[in-house]
mmCIF file of C-alpha atoms and ligand atoms in Angstrom:
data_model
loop_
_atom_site.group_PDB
_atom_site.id
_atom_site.type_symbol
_atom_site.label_atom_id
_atom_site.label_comp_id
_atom_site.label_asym_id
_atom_site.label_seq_id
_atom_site.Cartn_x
_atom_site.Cartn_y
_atom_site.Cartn_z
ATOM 1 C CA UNK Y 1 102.321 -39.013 33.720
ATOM 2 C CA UNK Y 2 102.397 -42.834 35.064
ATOM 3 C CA UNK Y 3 102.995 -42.349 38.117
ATOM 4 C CA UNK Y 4 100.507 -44.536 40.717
ATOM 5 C CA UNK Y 5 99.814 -46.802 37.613
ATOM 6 C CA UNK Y 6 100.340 -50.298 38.794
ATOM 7 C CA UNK Y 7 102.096 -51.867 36.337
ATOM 8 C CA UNK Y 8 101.947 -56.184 35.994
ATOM 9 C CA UNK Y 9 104.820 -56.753 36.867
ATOM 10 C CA UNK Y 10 104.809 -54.547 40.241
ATOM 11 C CA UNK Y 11 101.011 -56.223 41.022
ATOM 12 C CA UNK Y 12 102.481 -59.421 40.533
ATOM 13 C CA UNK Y 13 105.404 -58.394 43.102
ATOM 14 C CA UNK Y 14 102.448 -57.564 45.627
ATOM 15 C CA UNK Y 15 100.430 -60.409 45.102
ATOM 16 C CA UNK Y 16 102.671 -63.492 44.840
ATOM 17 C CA UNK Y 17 105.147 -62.063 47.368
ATOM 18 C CA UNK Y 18 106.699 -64.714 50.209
ATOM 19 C CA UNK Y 19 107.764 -68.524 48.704
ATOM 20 C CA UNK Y 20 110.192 -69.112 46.253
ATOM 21 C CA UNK Y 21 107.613 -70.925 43.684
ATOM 22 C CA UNK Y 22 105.217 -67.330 44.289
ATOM 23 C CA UNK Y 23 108.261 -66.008 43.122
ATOM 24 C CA UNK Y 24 108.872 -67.858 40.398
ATOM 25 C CA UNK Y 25 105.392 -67.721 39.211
ATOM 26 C CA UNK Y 26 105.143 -64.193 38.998
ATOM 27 C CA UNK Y 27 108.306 -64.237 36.994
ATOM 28 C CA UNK Y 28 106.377 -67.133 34.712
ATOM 29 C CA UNK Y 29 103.577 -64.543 34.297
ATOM 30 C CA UNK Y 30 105.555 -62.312 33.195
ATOM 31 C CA UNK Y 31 107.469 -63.957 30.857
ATOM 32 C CA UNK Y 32 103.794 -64.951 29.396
ATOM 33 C CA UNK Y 33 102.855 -61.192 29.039
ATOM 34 C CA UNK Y 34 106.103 -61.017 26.657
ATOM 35 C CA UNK Y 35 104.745 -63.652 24.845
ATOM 36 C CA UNK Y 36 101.841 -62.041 24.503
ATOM 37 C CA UNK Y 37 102.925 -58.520 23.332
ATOM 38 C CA UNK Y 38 104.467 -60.021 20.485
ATOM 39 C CA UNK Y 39 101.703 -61.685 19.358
ATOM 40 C CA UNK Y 40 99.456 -58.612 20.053
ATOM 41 C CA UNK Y 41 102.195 -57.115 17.715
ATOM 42 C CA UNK Y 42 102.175 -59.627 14.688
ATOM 43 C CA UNK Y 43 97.927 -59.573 15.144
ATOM 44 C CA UNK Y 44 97.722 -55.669 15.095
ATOM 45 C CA UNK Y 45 99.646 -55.818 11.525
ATOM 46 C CA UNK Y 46 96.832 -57.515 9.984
ATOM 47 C CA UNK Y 47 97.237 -57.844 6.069
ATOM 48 C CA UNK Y 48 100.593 -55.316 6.317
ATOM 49 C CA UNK Y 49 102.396 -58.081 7.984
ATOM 50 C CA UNK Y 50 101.684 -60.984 5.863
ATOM 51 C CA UNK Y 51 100.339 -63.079 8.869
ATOM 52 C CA UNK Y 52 97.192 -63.761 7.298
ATOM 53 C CA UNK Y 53 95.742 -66.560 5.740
ATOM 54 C CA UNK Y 54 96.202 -70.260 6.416
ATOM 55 C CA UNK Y 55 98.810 -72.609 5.689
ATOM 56 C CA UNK Y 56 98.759 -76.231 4.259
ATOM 57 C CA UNK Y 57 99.144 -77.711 7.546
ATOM 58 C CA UNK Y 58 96.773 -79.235 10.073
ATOM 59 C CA UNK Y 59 96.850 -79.753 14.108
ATOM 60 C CA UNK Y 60 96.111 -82.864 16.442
ATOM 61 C CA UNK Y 61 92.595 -81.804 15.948
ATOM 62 C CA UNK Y 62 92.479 -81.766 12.488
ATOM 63 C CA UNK Y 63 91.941 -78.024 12.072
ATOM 64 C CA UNK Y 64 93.500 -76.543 9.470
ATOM 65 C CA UNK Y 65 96.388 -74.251 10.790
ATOM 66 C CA UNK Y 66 96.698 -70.849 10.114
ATOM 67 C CA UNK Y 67 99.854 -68.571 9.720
ATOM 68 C CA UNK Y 68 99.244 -66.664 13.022
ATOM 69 C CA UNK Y 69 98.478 -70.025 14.932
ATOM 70 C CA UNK Y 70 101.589 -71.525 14.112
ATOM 71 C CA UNK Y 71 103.429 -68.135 14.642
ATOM 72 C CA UNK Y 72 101.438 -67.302 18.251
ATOM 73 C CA UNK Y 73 102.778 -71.060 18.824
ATOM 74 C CA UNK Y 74 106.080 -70.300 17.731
ATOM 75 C CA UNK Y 75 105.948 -67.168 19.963
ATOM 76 C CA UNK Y 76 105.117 -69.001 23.308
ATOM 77 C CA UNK Y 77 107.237 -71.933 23.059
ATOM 78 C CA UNK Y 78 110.389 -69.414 22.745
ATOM 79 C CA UNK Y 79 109.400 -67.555 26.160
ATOM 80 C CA UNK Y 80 109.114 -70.815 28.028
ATOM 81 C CA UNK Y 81 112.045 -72.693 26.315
ATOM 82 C CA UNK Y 82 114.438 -69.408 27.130
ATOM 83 C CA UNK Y 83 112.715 -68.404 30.065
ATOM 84 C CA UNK Y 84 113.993 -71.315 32.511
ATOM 85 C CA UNK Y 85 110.620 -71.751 34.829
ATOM 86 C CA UNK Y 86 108.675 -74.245 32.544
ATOM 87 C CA UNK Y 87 109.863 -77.985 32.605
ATOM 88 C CA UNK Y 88 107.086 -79.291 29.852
ATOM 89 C CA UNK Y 89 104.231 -77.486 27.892
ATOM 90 C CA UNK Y 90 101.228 -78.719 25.873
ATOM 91 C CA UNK Y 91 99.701 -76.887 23.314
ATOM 92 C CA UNK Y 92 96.548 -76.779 21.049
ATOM 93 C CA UNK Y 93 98.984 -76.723 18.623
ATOM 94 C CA UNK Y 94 101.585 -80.058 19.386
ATOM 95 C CA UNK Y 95 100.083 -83.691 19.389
ATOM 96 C CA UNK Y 96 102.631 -84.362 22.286
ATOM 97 C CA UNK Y 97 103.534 -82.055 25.212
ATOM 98 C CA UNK Y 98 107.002 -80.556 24.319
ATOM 99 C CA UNK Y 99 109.626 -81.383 27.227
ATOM 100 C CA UNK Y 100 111.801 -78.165 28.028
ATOM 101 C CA UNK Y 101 115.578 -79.444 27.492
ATOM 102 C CA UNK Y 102 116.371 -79.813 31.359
ATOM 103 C CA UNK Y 103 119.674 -77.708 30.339
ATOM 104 C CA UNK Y 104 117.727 -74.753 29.834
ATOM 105 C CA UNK Y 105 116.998 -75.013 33.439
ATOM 106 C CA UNK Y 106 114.577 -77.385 35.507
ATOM 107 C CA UNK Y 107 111.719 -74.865 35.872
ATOM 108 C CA UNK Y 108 109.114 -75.995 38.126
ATOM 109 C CA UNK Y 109 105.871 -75.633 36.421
ATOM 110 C CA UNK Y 110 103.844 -77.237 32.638
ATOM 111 C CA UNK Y 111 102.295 -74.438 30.929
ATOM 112 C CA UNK Y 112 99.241 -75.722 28.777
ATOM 113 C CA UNK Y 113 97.624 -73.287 26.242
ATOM 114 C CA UNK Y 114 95.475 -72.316 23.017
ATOM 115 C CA UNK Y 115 98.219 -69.821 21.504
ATOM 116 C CA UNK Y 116 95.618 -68.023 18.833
ATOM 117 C CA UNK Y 117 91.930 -69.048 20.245
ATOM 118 C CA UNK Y 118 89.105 -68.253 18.289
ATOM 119 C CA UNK Y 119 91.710 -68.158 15.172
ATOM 120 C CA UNK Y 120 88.522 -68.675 12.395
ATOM 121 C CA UNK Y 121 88.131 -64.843 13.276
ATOM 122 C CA UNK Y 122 91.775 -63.926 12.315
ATOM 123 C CA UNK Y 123 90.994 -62.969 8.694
ATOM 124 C CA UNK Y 124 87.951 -60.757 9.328
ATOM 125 C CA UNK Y 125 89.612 -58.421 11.722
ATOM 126 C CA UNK Y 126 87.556 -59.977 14.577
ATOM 127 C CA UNK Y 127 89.110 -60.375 18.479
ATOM 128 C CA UNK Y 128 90.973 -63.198 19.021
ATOM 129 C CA UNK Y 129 93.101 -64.483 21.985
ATOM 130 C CA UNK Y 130 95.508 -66.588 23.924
ATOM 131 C CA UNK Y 131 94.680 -69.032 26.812
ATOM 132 C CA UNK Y 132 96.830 -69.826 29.198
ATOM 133 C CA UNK Y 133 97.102 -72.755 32.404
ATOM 134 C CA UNK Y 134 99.929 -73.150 34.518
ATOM 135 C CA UNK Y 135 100.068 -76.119 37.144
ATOM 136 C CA UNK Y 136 103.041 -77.503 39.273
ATOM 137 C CA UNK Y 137 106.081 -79.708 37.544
ATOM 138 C CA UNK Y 138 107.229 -82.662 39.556
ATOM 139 C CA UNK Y 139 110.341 -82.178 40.612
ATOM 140 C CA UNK Y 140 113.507 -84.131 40.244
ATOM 141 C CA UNK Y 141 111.905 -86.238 36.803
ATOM 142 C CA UNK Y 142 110.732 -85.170 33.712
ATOM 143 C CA UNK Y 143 107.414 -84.998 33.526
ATOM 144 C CA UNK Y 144 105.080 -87.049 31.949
ATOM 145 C CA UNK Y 145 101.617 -86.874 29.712
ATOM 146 C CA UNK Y 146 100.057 -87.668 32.601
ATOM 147 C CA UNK Y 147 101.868 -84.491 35.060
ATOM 148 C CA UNK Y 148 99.700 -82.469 32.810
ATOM 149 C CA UNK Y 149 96.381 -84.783 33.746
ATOM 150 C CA UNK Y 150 95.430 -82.843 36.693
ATOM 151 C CA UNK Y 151 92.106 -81.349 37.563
ATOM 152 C CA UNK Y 152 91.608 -77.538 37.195
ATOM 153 C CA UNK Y 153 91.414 -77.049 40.483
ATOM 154 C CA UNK Y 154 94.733 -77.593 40.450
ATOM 155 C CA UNK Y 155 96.123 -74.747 38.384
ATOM 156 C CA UNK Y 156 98.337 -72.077 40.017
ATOM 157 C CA UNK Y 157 97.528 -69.499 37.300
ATOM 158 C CA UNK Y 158 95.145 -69.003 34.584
ATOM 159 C CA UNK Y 159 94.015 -66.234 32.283
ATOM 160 C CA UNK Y 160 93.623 -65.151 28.606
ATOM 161 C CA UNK Y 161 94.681 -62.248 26.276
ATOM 162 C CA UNK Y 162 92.236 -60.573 24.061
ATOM 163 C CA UNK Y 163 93.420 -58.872 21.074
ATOM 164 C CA UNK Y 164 90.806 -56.513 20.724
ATOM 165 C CA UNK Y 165 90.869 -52.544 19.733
ATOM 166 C CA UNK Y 166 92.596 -52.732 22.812
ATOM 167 C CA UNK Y 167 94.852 -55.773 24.141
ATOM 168 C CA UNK Y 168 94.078 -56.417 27.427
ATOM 169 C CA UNK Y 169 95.871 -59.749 29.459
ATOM 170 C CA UNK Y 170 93.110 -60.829 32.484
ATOM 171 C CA UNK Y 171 95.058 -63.351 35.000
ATOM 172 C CA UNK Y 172 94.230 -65.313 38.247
ATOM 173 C CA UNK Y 173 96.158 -66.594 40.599
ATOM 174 C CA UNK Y 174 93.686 -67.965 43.050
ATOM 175 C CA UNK Y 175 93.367 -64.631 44.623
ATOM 176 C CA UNK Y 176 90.491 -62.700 42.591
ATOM 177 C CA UNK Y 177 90.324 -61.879 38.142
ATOM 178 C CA UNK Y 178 92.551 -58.939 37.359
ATOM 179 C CA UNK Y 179 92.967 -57.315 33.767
ATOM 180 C CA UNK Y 180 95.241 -55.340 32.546
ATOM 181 C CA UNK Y 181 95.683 -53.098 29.230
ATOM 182 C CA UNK Y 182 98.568 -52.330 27.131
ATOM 183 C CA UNK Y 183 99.927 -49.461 27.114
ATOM 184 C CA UNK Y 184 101.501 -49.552 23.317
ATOM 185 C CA UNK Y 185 103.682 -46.697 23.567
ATOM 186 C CA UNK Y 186 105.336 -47.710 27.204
ATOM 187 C CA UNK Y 187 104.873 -51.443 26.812
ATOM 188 C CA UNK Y 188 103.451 -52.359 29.594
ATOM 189 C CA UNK Y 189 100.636 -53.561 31.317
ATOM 190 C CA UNK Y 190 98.768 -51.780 33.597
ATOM 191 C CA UNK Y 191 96.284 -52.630 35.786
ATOM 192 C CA UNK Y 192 93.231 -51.132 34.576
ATOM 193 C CA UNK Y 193 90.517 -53.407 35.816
ATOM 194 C CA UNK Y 194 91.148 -54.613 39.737
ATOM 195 C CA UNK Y 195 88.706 -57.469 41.233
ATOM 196 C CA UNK Y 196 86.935 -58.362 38.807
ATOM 197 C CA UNK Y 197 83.214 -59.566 39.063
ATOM 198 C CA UNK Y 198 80.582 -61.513 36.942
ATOM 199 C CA UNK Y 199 77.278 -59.892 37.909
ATOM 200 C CA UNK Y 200 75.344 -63.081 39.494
ATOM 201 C CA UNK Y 201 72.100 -61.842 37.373
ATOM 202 C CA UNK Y 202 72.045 -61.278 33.921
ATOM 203 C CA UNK Y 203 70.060 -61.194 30.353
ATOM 204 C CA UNK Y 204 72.682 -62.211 27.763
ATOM 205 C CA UNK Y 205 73.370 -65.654 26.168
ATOM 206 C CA UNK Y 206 75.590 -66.542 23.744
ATOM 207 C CA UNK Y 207 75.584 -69.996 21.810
ATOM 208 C CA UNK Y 208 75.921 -71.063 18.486
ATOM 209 C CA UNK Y 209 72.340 -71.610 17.691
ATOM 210 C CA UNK Y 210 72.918 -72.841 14.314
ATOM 211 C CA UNK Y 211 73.634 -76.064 16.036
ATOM 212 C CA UNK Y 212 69.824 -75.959 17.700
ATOM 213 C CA UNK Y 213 68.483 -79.559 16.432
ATOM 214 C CA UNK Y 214 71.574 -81.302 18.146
ATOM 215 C CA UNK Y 215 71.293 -79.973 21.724
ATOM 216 C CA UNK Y 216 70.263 -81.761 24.855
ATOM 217 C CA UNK Y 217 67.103 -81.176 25.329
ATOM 218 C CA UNK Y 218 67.901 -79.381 28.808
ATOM 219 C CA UNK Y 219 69.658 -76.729 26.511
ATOM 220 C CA UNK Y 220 66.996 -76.439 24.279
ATOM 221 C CA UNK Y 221 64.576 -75.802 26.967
ATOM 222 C CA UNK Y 222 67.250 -72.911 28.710
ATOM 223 C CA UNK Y 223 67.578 -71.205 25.290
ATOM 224 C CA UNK Y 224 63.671 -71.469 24.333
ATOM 225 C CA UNK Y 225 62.774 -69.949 27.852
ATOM 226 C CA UNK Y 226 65.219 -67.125 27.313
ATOM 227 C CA UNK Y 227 63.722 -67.087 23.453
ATOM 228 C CA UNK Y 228 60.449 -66.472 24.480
ATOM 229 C CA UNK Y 229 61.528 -63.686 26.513
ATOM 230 C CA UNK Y 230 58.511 -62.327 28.660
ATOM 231 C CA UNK Y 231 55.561 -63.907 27.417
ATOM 232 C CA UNK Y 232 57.026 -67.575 29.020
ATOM 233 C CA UNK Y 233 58.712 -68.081 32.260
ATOM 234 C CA UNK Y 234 61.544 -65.809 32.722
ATOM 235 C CA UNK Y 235 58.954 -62.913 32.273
ATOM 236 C CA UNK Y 236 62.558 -60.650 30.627
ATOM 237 C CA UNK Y 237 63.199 -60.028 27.416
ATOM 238 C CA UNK Y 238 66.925 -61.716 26.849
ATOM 239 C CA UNK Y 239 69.693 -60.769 24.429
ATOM 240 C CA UNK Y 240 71.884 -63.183 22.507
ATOM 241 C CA UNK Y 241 75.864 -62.450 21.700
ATOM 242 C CA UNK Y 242 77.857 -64.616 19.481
ATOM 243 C CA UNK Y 243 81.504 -63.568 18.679
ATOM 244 C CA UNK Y 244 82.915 -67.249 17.483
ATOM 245 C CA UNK Y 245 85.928 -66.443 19.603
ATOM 246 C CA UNK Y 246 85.435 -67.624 23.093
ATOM 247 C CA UNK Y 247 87.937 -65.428 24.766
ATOM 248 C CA UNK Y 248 86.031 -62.455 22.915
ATOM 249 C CA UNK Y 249 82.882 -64.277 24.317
ATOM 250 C CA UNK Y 250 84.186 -64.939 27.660
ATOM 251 C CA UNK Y 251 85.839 -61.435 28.385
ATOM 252 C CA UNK Y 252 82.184 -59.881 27.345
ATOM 253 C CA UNK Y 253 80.838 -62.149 30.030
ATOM 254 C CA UNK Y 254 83.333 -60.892 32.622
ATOM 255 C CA UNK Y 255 82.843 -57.092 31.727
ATOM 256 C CA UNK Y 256 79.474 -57.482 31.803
ATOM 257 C CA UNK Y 257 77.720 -60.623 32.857
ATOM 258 C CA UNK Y 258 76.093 -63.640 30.638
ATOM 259 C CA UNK Y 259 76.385 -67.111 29.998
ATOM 260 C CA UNK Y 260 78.691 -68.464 27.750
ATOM 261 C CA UNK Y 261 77.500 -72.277 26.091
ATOM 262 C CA UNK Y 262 79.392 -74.668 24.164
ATOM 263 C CA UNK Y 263 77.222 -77.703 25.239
ATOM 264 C CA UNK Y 264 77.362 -81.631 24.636
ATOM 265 C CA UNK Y 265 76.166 -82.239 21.083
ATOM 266 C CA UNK Y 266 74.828 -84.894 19.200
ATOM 267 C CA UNK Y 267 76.509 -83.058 16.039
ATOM 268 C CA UNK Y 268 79.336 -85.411 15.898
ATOM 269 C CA UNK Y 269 79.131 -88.195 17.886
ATOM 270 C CA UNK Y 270 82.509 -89.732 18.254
ATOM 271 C CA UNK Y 271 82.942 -85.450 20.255
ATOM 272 C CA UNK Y 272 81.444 -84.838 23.942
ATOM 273 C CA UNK Y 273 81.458 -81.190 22.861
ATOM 274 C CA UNK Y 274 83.321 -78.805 20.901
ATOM 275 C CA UNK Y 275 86.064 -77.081 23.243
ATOM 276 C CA UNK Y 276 89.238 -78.580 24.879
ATOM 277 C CA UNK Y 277 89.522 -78.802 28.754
ATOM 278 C CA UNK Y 278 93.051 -78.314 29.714
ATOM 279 C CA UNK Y 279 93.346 -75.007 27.161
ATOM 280 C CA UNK Y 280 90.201 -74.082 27.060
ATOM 281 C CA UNK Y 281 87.415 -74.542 29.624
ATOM 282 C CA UNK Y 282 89.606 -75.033 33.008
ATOM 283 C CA UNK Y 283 91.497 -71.874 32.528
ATOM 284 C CA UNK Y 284 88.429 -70.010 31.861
ATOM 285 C CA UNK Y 285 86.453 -71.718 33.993
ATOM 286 C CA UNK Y 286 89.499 -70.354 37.288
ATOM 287 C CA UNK Y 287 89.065 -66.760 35.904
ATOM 288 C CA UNK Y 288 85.255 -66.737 36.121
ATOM 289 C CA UNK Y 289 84.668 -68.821 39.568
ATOM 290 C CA UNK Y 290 87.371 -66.316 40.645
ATOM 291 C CA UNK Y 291 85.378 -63.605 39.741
ATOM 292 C CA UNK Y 292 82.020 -64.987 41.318
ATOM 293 C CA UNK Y 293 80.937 -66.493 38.400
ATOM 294 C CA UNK Y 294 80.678 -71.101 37.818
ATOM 295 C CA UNK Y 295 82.145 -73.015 35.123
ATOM 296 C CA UNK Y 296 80.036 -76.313 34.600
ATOM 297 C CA UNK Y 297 79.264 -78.992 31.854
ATOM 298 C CA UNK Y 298 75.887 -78.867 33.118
ATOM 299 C CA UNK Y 299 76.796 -81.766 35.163
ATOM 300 C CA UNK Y 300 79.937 -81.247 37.015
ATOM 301 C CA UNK Y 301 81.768 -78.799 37.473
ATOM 302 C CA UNK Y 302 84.619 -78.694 35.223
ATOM 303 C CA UNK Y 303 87.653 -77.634 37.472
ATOM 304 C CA UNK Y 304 86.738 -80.956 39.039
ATOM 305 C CA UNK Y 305 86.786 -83.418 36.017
ATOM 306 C CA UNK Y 306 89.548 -85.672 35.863
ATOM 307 C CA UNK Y 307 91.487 -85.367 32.905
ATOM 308 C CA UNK Y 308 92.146 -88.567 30.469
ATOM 309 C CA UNK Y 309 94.149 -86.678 27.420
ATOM 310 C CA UNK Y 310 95.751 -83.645 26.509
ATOM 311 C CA UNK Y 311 93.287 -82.502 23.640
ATOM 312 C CA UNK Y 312 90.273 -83.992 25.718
ATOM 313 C CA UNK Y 313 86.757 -81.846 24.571
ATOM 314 C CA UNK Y 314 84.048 -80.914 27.025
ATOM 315 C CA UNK Y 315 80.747 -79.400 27.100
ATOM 316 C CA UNK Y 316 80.881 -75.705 28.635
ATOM 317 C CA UNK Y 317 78.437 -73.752 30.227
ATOM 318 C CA UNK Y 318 80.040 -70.617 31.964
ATOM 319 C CA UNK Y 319 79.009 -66.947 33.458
ATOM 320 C CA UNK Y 320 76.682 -65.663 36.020
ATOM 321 C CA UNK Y 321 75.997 -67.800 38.821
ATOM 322 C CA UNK Y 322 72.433 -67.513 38.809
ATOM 323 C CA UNK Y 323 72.250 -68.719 34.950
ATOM 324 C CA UNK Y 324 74.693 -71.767 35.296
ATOM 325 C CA UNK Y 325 72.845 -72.922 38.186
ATOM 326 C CA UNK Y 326 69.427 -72.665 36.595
ATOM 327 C CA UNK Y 327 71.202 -74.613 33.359
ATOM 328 C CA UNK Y 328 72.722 -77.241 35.830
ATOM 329 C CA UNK Y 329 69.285 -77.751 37.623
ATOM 330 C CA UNK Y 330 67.833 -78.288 34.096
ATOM 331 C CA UNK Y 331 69.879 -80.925 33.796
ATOM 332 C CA UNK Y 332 69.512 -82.432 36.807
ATOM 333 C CA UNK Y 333 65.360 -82.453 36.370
ATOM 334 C CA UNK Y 334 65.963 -83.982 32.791
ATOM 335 C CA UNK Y 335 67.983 -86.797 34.151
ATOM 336 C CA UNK Y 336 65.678 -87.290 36.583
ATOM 337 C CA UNK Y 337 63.174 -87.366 34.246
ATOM 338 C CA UNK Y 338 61.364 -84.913 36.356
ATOM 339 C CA UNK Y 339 61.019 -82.150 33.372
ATOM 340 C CA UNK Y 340 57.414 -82.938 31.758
ATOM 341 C CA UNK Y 341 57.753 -81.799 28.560
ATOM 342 C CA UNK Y 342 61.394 -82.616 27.890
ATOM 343 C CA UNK Y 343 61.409 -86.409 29.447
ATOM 344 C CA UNK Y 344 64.774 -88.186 29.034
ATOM 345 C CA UNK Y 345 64.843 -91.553 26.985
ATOM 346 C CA UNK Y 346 65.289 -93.581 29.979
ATOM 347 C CA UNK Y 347 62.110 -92.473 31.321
ATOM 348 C CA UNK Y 348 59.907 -92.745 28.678
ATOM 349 C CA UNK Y 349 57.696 -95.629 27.662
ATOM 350 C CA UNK Y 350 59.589 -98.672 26.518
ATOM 351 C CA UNK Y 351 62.482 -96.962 27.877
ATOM 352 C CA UNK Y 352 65.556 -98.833 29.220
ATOM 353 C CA UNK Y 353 64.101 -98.679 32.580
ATOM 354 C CA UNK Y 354 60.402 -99.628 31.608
ATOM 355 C CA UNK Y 355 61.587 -102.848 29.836
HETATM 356 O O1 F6P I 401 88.124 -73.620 18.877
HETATM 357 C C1 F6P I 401 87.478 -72.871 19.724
HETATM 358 C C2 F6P I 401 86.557 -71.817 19.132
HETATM 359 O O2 F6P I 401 87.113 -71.095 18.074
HETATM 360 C C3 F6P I 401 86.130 -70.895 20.248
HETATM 361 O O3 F6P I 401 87.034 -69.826 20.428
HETATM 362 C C4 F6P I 401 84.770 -70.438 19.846
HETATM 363 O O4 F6P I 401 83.948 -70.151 20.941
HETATM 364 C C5 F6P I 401 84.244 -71.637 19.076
HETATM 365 O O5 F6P I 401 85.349 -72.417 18.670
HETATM 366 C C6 F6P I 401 83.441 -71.219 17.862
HETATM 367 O O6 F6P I 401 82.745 -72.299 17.380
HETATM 368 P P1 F6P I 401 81.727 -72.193 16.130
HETATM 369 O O7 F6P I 401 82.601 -72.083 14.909
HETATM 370 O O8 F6P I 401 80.958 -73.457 16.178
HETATM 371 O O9 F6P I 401 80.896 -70.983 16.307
#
């Protein structure tokens, strides 16, 4: 009944086949896919497991932790710890990366992730996920904060599971998206959904609009555009898609093409934006531009951003090429004070520059 089914592990034989670290990675990745059946497990149990609910404790980012964070935590820092490949992690869920005890072996890669993403969903039966990073240990030191400080670029691996009806676990390793469902009754993953692509064109955006009044006005003007559907310049009607649960949001996107925003805010000043670069918006940012797709803050792009901290935050603007592009260009215009009806400060009257 399974035979032909390409199962992860098997793909990952195929595709990181030849050095030593390929090896070892594809080992790493599936180590991570354990990880991630177990938590697939202790989601799918809902109320019957007693994993709901929160608990009295709150992370680095002040969020208040719930029982499935801490356990999805819990969960991933087991599989690297026993697994021998990982020489440091960082995690949404740890102030501090967590060095591996070198006698559990001197694995050659930092694993950085979100272990339960989206985790405000958790008690409504809504998808959540996990977010994964991997990038290259030094070798012959323990590493440091700043070992994990490396552009996104640099990442070996990326990808995300969704907990959804079904649990599906989507990976790059520099060489195209794949995702992959769970077969429940075997255990395994197979690959179900080869080469993934981001259609380039698309009418679906997805933003939390509540937050409106505190945009730059470059957003504003992308979202009112796609608002005013065919009577204004787009001349389509658009749809908008908000899960709350970016790797729900994000895998939509992939399936099906859209942009995904979490933009720069004025909401809370002392925050560029709401979601975390190292867990967050570089590994998503690999699995889209691997599927065709860009990852930008509407300035740069974010794979190329230098790092400062672990729990650093980010505006994100991700999905369909031509949409990014258009949101970038917006942007650009608006700095440039070249966008007439949405003029930056610093080229209106009495403006820094007209002083
Ligand atoms: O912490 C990240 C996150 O939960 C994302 O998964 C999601 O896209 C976003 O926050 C939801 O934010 P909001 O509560 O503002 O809709």
């Amino acid at each position: 009944m399974h035979q032909g089914r390409t199962t992860l592990s098997k793909f990952l034989i195929q595709q990181l086949k030849g050095s030593p670290e390929q090896n070892d990675l594809a080992a790493l990745l599936v180590d991570i896919a354990a990880a991630v059946k177990a938590i697939s497990a202790m989601t799918a149990k809902g109320e019957l497991g007693g994993v709901l609910g929160s608990l009295d404790s709150t992370n680095v980012q002040g969020e208040t932790q719930k029982k499935l964070d801490v356990m999805s935590n819990t969960a991933f820092i087991n599989t690297f710890s026993m697994g021998g490949l990982v020489a440091g992690l960082a995690s949404e869920e740890n102030d501090d990366p967590v060095e591996i005890d070198p006698q559990d072996g001197t694995g050659r890669f930092l694993a950085i992730f979100d272990p339960l993403d989206g985790s405000s969903n958790i008690d409504v039966n809504v998808s959540v996920g996990s977010i994964f990073s991997v990038l290259r240990a030094p070798q012959g030191r323990s590493p440091t904060t700043e070992d994990f400080l490396r552009p996104g670029r640099q990442q070996l691996a990326a990808g995300y599971a969704i907990y959804g009806p079904s649990t599906m676990f989507v990976l790059t390793v520099g060489k195209g998206t794949h995702g992959f469902t769970l077969d429940r009754e075997v255990g395994n993953f197979i690959l179900t959904h080869p080469h993934m692509e981001v259609p380039a064109e698309t009418s679906e955006f997805a933003i939390n609009a509540s937050n409106e009044r505190f945009w730059e006005p470059p957003v504003q003007r992308y979202v009112t555009e796609c608002k005013n559907g065919k009577t204004d310049v787009r001349g389509r009607d658009f749809n908008m898609r908000w899960i709350a649960s970016m790797v729900a949001d994000i895998h939509r996107i992939l399936m099906r093409g859209g942009v995904f925003m979490y933009p720069r805010d004025t909401k809370d000043k002392s925050k560029p934006g709401r979601l975390r670069l190292m867990y967050e918006a570089n590994p998503m940012s690999f699995v889209i531009e691997q599927a065709g797709g860009i990852g930008s803050t509407g300035r740069h792009r974010i794979m190329d951003l230098q790092p400062s901290e672990i729990h650093q935050r980010v505006p994100v603007i991700i999905g369909s090429r031509n949409e990014v592009e258009r949101i970038e260009r917006y942007h650009l215009e608006y700095d440039r004070g070249e966008d007439e009806q949405y003029k930056s400060p610093l080229f209106q009257e009495r403006s820094l520059f007209a002083s």
